[in-house]
Amino acid sequence: MDYSILQDQDVVFHLVSTVIPTNSNQHITQDIKANIVFSSVLFESCIRYKVKKVIFISSGGTVYGKDVSCPISEDMPTNPITSYGIQKLTIEKLLFLYNYMYGLDYRIIRLSNPYGPYQRPNGLLGAVTTFTYNALKGKPILVYGDGSVIRDFIYIDDVIKGIVNISNNETKYKVYNLGSGSGTSIKTLLNTVSSALSCSLNLIYKESRPVDVPVNYLNISRYEQEFGTLNSISLTEGIKKTAKFFKERGC
């Protein structure tokens, strides 16, 4: 990477990752090198080119682990059960270190599960987007476990609004959760997709995965105390908007 692109930049947004939670425990050493070492070099380059602030998109779904009570606040213990979560948390600590050593300003956004237009519907991330796309196409939808896993889903427009608010303002804290603030089970999500699109779903159930935390949804009161109520788009409306996007582009 040519780090000279950082010249004359005030803010750097770090969203890069070579892995996802479901496969990150397969090649731990390789992935640590690819993500943590890269991030360290990036931050050193930010210092060299006098970047004023780094905005790091961390993970609200993996850094906390499974032994926490929901909704999860930013000050709860962090004990990831995936290498992905460990990598995100380590990069957070690197930012603290570079701030302490060199004064590099930063904000960390622990994001829940974003969905919506332009997210790949045929990848391994994004349950809402993937379920919506497969429902439109009449394709099978894979469900791991019995559908009782609970997650925090947030529409992409609300994500962008939150990131802009945190990055463009002087904030009280360095770390913020960003999600809908409520939990939805996979079973409820599937029923919502079916209802919103007025179609039946072709469901295929598989064994649950050890990397899946049973319940995870975020406390976003820290964010809302500074920026006001998020008023996130409802899951039904978000699904309809995502479906409209696919239809308009002939996906």
CSV table of C-alpha atoms in Angstrom, one decimal:
chain,number,residue,atom,x,y,z
A,1,MET,CA,0.0,0.0,0.0
A,2,ASP,CA,1.2,3.5,-0.9
A,3,TYR,CA,0.8,5.3,2.4
A,4,SER,CA,1.6,8.7,0.8
A,5,ILE,CA,-2.2,8.9,0.1
A,6,LEU,CA,-2.4,10.0,3.7
A,7,GLN,CA,-0.7,13.3,2.8
A,8,ASP,CA,-2.9,16.3,3.7
A,9,GLN,CA,-5.7,14.1,5.1
A,10,ASP,CA,-7.3,15.2,8.3
A,11,VAL,CA,-9.3,12.0,9.1
A,12,VAL,CA,-8.7,8.4,8.3
A,13,PHE,CA,-11.6,5.8,8.4
A,14,HIS,CA,-10.3,2.3,9.2
A,15,LEU,CA,-12.8,-0.3,8.1
A,16,VAL,CA,-10.4,-2.9,6.6
A,17,SER,CA,-10.5,-6.6,7.7
A,18,THR,CA,-9.4,-9.7,5.8
A,19,VAL,CA,-11.6,-12.0,7.9
A,20,ILE,CA,-15.2,-12.3,9.2
A,21,PRO,CA,-16.2,-13.8,12.6
A,22,THR,CA,-17.4,-17.2,11.3
A,23,ASN,CA,-14.0,-18.1,9.7
A,24,SER,CA,-11.5,-16.1,11.8
A,25,ASN,CA,-10.6,-19.1,14.1
A,26,GLN,CA,-9.3,-21.1,11.1
A,27,HIS,CA,-6.1,-19.2,10.4
A,28,ILE,CA,-5.4,-17.2,13.5
A,29,THR,CA,-1.7,-16.5,13.1
A,30,GLN,CA,-2.0,-15.5,9.4
A,31,ASP,CA,-5.0,-13.3,10.1
A,32,ILE,CA,-3.3,-11.5,13.0
A,33,LYS,CA,-0.4,-10.6,10.8
A,34,ALA,CA,-2.7,-9.4,8.0
A,35,ASN,CA,-4.9,-7.2,10.3
A,36,ILE,CA,-3.0,-6.2,13.4
A,37,VAL,CA,0.4,-5.6,11.8
A,38,PHE,CA,-1.3,-3.7,8.9
A,39,SER,CA,-3.2,-1.5,11.4
A,40,SER,CA,0.0,-0.7,13.3
A,41,VAL,CA,1.8,0.3,10.1
A,42,LEU,CA,-1.3,2.4,9.1
A,43,PHE,CA,-1.3,4.3,12.4
A,44,GLU,CA,2.5,4.9,12.2
A,45,SER,CA,1.9,6.3,8.8
A,46,CYS,CA,-0.9,8.5,10.1
A,47,ILE,CA,1.6,10.0,12.5
A,48,ARG,CA,4.2,10.5,9.8
A,49,TYR,CA,1.7,12.3,7.6
A,50,LYS,CA,0.2,14.3,10.5
A,51,VAL,CA,-3.3,12.8,10.2
A,52,LYS,CA,-5.4,14.4,12.9
A,53,LYS,CA,-7.8,11.6,13.7
A,54,VAL,CA,-8.5,7.9,13.1
A,55,ILE,CA,-12.1,6.5,13.1
A,56,PHE,CA,-11.9,2.8,13.6
A,57,ILE,CA,-15.0,0.6,12.9
A,58,SER,CA,-14.7,-2.1,15.5
A,59,SER,CA,-17.2,-4.8,16.3
A,60,GLY,CA,-20.0,-4.6,18.8
A,61,GLY,CA,-21.0,-8.2,18.0
A,62,THR,CA,-17.7,-9.9,18.9
A,63,VAL,CA,-15.4,-7.9,21.2
A,64,TYR,CA,-17.6,-8.5,24.2
A,65,GLY,CA,-17.9,-12.3,24.0
A,66,LYS,CA,-20.7,-14.3,25.5
A,67,ASP,CA,-20.5,-13.8,29.3
A,68,VAL,CA,-22.2,-10.4,29.4
A,69,SER,CA,-25.7,-9.1,30.1
A,70,CYS,CA,-27.7,-7.3,27.4
A,71,PRO,CA,-28.0,-4.6,26.4
A,72,ILE,CA,-24.2,-4.4,26.4
A,73,SER,CA,-22.6,-1.1,27.5
A,74,GLU,CA,-19.1,0.1,26.5
A,75,ASP,CA,-17.7,-0.5,29.9
A,76,MET,CA,-18.6,-4.2,30.1
A,77,PRO,CA,-15.8,-6.9,30.0
A,78,THR,CA,-14.3,-7.8,26.7
A,79,ASN,CA,-13.6,-11.5,26.3
A,80,PRO,CA,-14.0,-12.4,22.6
A,81,ILE,CA,-14.5,-16.0,21.5
A,82,THR,CA,-13.3,-15.4,18.0
A,83,SER,CA,-10.0,-14.4,16.6
A,84,TYR,CA,-11.9,-11.7,14.7
A,85,GLY,CA,-13.0,-10.1,18.0
A,86,ILE,CA,-9.5,-10.4,19.5
A,87,GLN,CA,-8.1,-8.6,16.4
A,88,LYS,CA,-10.7,-5.8,16.7
A,89,LEU,CA,-9.9,-5.4,20.4
A,90,THR,CA,-6.2,-5.4,19.8
A,91,ILE,CA,-6.5,-2.7,17.2
A,92,GLU,CA,-8.5,-0.6,19.7
A,93,LYS,CA,-5.7,-1.0,22.2
A,94,LEU,CA,-3.1,0.0,19.5
A,95,LEU,CA,-5.0,3.2,19.0
A,96,PHE,CA,-4.9,3.9,22.7
A,97,LEU,CA,-1.2,3.3,22.7
A,98,TYR,CA,-0.5,5.6,19.7
A,99,ASN,CA,-2.6,8.3,21.3
A,100,TYR,CA,-0.7,8.0,24.5
A,101,MET,CA,2.7,8.0,22.8
A,102,TYR,CA,2.1,10.4,19.9
A,103,GLY,CA,-1.1,12.2,20.5
A,104,LEU,CA,-2.9,10.5,17.6
A,105,ASP,CA,-6.6,11.3,18.2
A,106,TYR,CA,-9.1,8.5,17.5
A,107,ARG,CA,-12.7,7.3,18.0
A,108,ILE,CA,-13.8,3.7,18.1
A,109,ILE,CA,-17.2,2.7,16.9
A,110,ARG,CA,-18.3,-0.8,18.1
A,111,LEU,CA,-20.9,-1.5,15.4
A,112,SER,CA,-23.6,-4.1,15.5
A,113,ASN,CA,-24.9,-5.8,12.4
A,114,PRO,CA,-25.4,-3.4,9.5
A,115,TYR,CA,-27.5,-4.2,6.5
A,116,GLY,CA,-29.0,-2.6,3.4
A,117,PRO,CA,-28.1,-1.5,-0.2
A,118,TYR,CA,-24.7,-2.3,-1.6
A,119,GLN,CA,-24.0,-5.1,0.9
A,120,ARG,CA,-23.1,-8.3,-0.9
A,121,PRO,CA,-26.1,-10.6,-0.7
A,122,ASN,CA,-24.1,-13.7,-1.5
A,123,GLY,CA,-21.3,-13.4,1.0
A,124,LEU,CA,-21.0,-14.8,4.6
A,125,LEU,CA,-22.0,-11.5,6.3
A,126,GLY,CA,-25.3,-9.7,6.7
A,127,ALA,CA,-28.2,-11.9,7.7
A,128,VAL,CA,-30.8,-9.4,6.9
A,129,THR,CA,-29.5,-8.6,3.4
A,130,THR,CA,-28.8,-12.2,2.6
A,131,PHE,CA,-32.2,-13.4,3.8
A,132,THR,CA,-34.0,-10.6,1.9
A,133,TYR,CA,-32.1,-11.4,-1.3
A,134,ASN,CA,-32.7,-15.1,-1.1
A,135,ALA,CA,-36.4,-14.6,-0.3
A,136,LEU,CA,-36.8,-12.5,-3.4
A,137,LYS,CA,-35.0,-15.1,-5.5
A,138,GLY,CA,-36.7,-18.1,-3.9
A,139,LYS,CA,-33.4,-19.4,-2.9
A,140,PRO,CA,-32.8,-21.5,0.3
A,141,ILE,CA,-32.0,-19.6,3.5
A,142,LEU,CA,-29.6,-21.3,5.9
A,143,VAL,CA,-30.4,-21.1,9.6
A,144,TYR,CA,-27.8,-22.2,12.1
A,145,GLY,CA,-29.4,-23.6,15.2
A,146,ASP,CA,-33.1,-23.2,16.0
A,147,GLY,CA,-33.4,-19.5,15.3
A,148,SER,CA,-33.2,-18.4,18.9
A,149,VAL,CA,-29.9,-16.5,18.5
A,150,ILE,CA,-30.5,-12.8,19.1
A,151,ARG,CA,-28.7,-10.0,17.3
A,152,ASP,CA,-28.8,-6.2,16.9
A,153,PHE,CA,-29.5,-5.1,13.3
A,154,ILE,CA,-29.1,-1.6,12.0
A,155,TYR,CA,-29.9,-0.1,8.6
A,156,ILE,CA,-27.0,1.4,6.7
A,157,ASP,CA,-28.4,4.9,6.6
A,158,ASP,CA,-28.5,4.9,10.4
A,159,VAL,CA,-24.9,3.6,10.5
A,160,ILE,CA,-23.6,6.4,8.3
A,161,LYS,CA,-25.5,9.0,10.4
A,162,GLY,CA,-23.9,7.7,13.5
A,163,ILE,CA,-20.4,7.5,12.1
A,164,VAL,CA,-20.7,11.1,10.8
A,165,ASN,CA,-21.9,12.4,14.2
A,166,ILE,CA,-19.1,10.7,16.0
A,167,SER,CA,-16.3,11.7,13.6
A,168,ASN,CA,-17.4,15.3,13.0
A,169,ASN,CA,-17.8,16.4,16.6
A,170,GLU,CA,-15.8,16.8,19.7
A,171,THR,CA,-17.0,13.9,21.8
A,172,LYS,CA,-16.8,13.1,25.5
A,173,TYR,CA,-15.7,9.5,24.9
A,174,LYS,CA,-13.3,7.6,22.7
A,175,VAL,CA,-15.5,4.5,22.4
A,176,TYR,CA,-19.1,4.2,21.3
A,177,ASN,CA,-21.6,1.4,20.6
A,178,LEU,CA,-23.6,1.9,17.5
A,179,GLY,CA,-26.7,-0.3,16.8
A,180,SER,CA,-30.4,-0.2,17.0
A,181,GLY,CA,-30.4,-0.6,20.7
A,182,SER,CA,-32.7,-3.7,20.7
A,183,GLY,CA,-32.3,-7.4,20.0
A,184,THR,CA,-34.1,-9.5,17.4
A,185,SER,CA,-34.0,-13.3,17.2
A,186,ILE,CA,-33.2,-14.9,13.9
A,187,LYS,CA,-36.6,-16.5,14.0
A,188,THR,CA,-38.3,-13.1,14.3
A,189,LEU,CA,-36.1,-11.8,11.6
A,190,LEU,CA,-37.2,-14.6,9.2
A,191,ASN,CA,-40.9,-13.9,10.0
A,192,THR,CA,-40.4,-10.2,9.4
A,193,VAL,CA,-38.7,-10.9,6.0
A,194,SER,CA,-41.6,-13.2,5.0
A,195,SER,CA,-44.2,-10.6,6.1
A,196,ALA,CA,-42.5,-7.5,4.6
A,197,LEU,CA,-42.0,-9.2,1.3
A,198,SER,CA,-45.3,-11.2,1.3
A,199,CYS,CA,-43.6,-14.5,0.5
A,200,SER,CA,-42.9,-17.8,2.0
A,201,LEU,CA,-39.3,-18.8,2.8
A,202,ASN,CA,-37.3,-21.9,1.9
A,203,LEU,CA,-35.5,-22.6,5.2
A,204,ILE,CA,-32.7,-25.1,5.7
A,205,TYR,CA,-31.6,-25.6,9.3
A,206,LYS,CA,-28.1,-26.6,10.2
A,207,GLU,CA,-26.3,-27.3,13.5
A,208,SER,CA,-25.5,-24.2,15.6
A,209,ARG,CA,-21.9,-22.9,15.4
A,210,PRO,CA,-19.6,-22.5,18.4
A,211,VAL,CA,-18.6,-19.0,17.2
A,212,ASP,CA,-22.1,-17.7,17.6
A,213,VAL,CA,-22.8,-15.8,20.8
A,214,PRO,CA,-26.4,-16.7,21.9
A,215,VAL,CA,-27.5,-13.1,22.7
A,216,ASN,CA,-25.9,-9.9,21.6
A,217,TYR,CA,-27.5,-6.4,21.4
A,218,LEU,CA,-26.0,-3.1,22.3
A,219,ASN,CA,-26.7,-0.3,24.8
A,220,ILE,CA,-26.5,2.9,22.8
A,221,SER,CA,-27.3,5.4,25.5
A,222,ARG,CA,-23.8,6.9,25.5
A,223,TYR,CA,-24.3,7.8,21.8
A,224,GLU,CA,-27.9,9.1,22.3
A,225,GLN,CA,-26.9,11.2,25.3
A,226,GLU,CA,-24.5,13.2,23.0
A,227,PHE,CA,-26.4,13.1,19.7
A,228,GLY,CA,-30.0,12.6,20.6
A,229,THR,CA,-32.3,9.6,20.0
A,230,LEU,CA,-31.2,7.6,17.0
A,231,ASN,CA,-34.7,6.8,15.8
A,232,SER,CA,-33.4,3.9,13.7
A,233,ILE,CA,-35.3,2.7,10.7
A,234,SER,CA,-37.6,-0.3,11.6
A,235,LEU,CA,-36.6,-3.8,10.5
A,236,THR,CA,-39.7,-4.0,8.3
A,237,GLU,CA,-38.9,-0.7,6.6
A,238,GLY,CA,-35.3,-1.6,6.2
A,239,ILE,CA,-36.1,-4.9,4.6
A,240,LYS,CA,-38.5,-3.2,2.1
A,241,LYS,CA,-35.8,-0.6,1.2
A,242,THR,CA,-33.2,-3.3,0.7
A,243,ALA,CA,-35.6,-5.3,-1.5
A,244,LYS,CA,-36.4,-2.3,-3.5
A,245,PHE,CA,-32.7,-1.7,-4.1
A,246,PHE,CA,-32.3,-5.2,-5.5
A,247,LYS,CA,-35.4,-5.0,-7.7
A,248,GLU,CA,-34.4,-1.6,-9.2
A,249,ARG,CA,-31.0,-3.0,-10.2
A,250,GLY,CA,-32.2,-6.3,-11.4
A,251,CYS,CA,-30.2,-8.2,-8.9
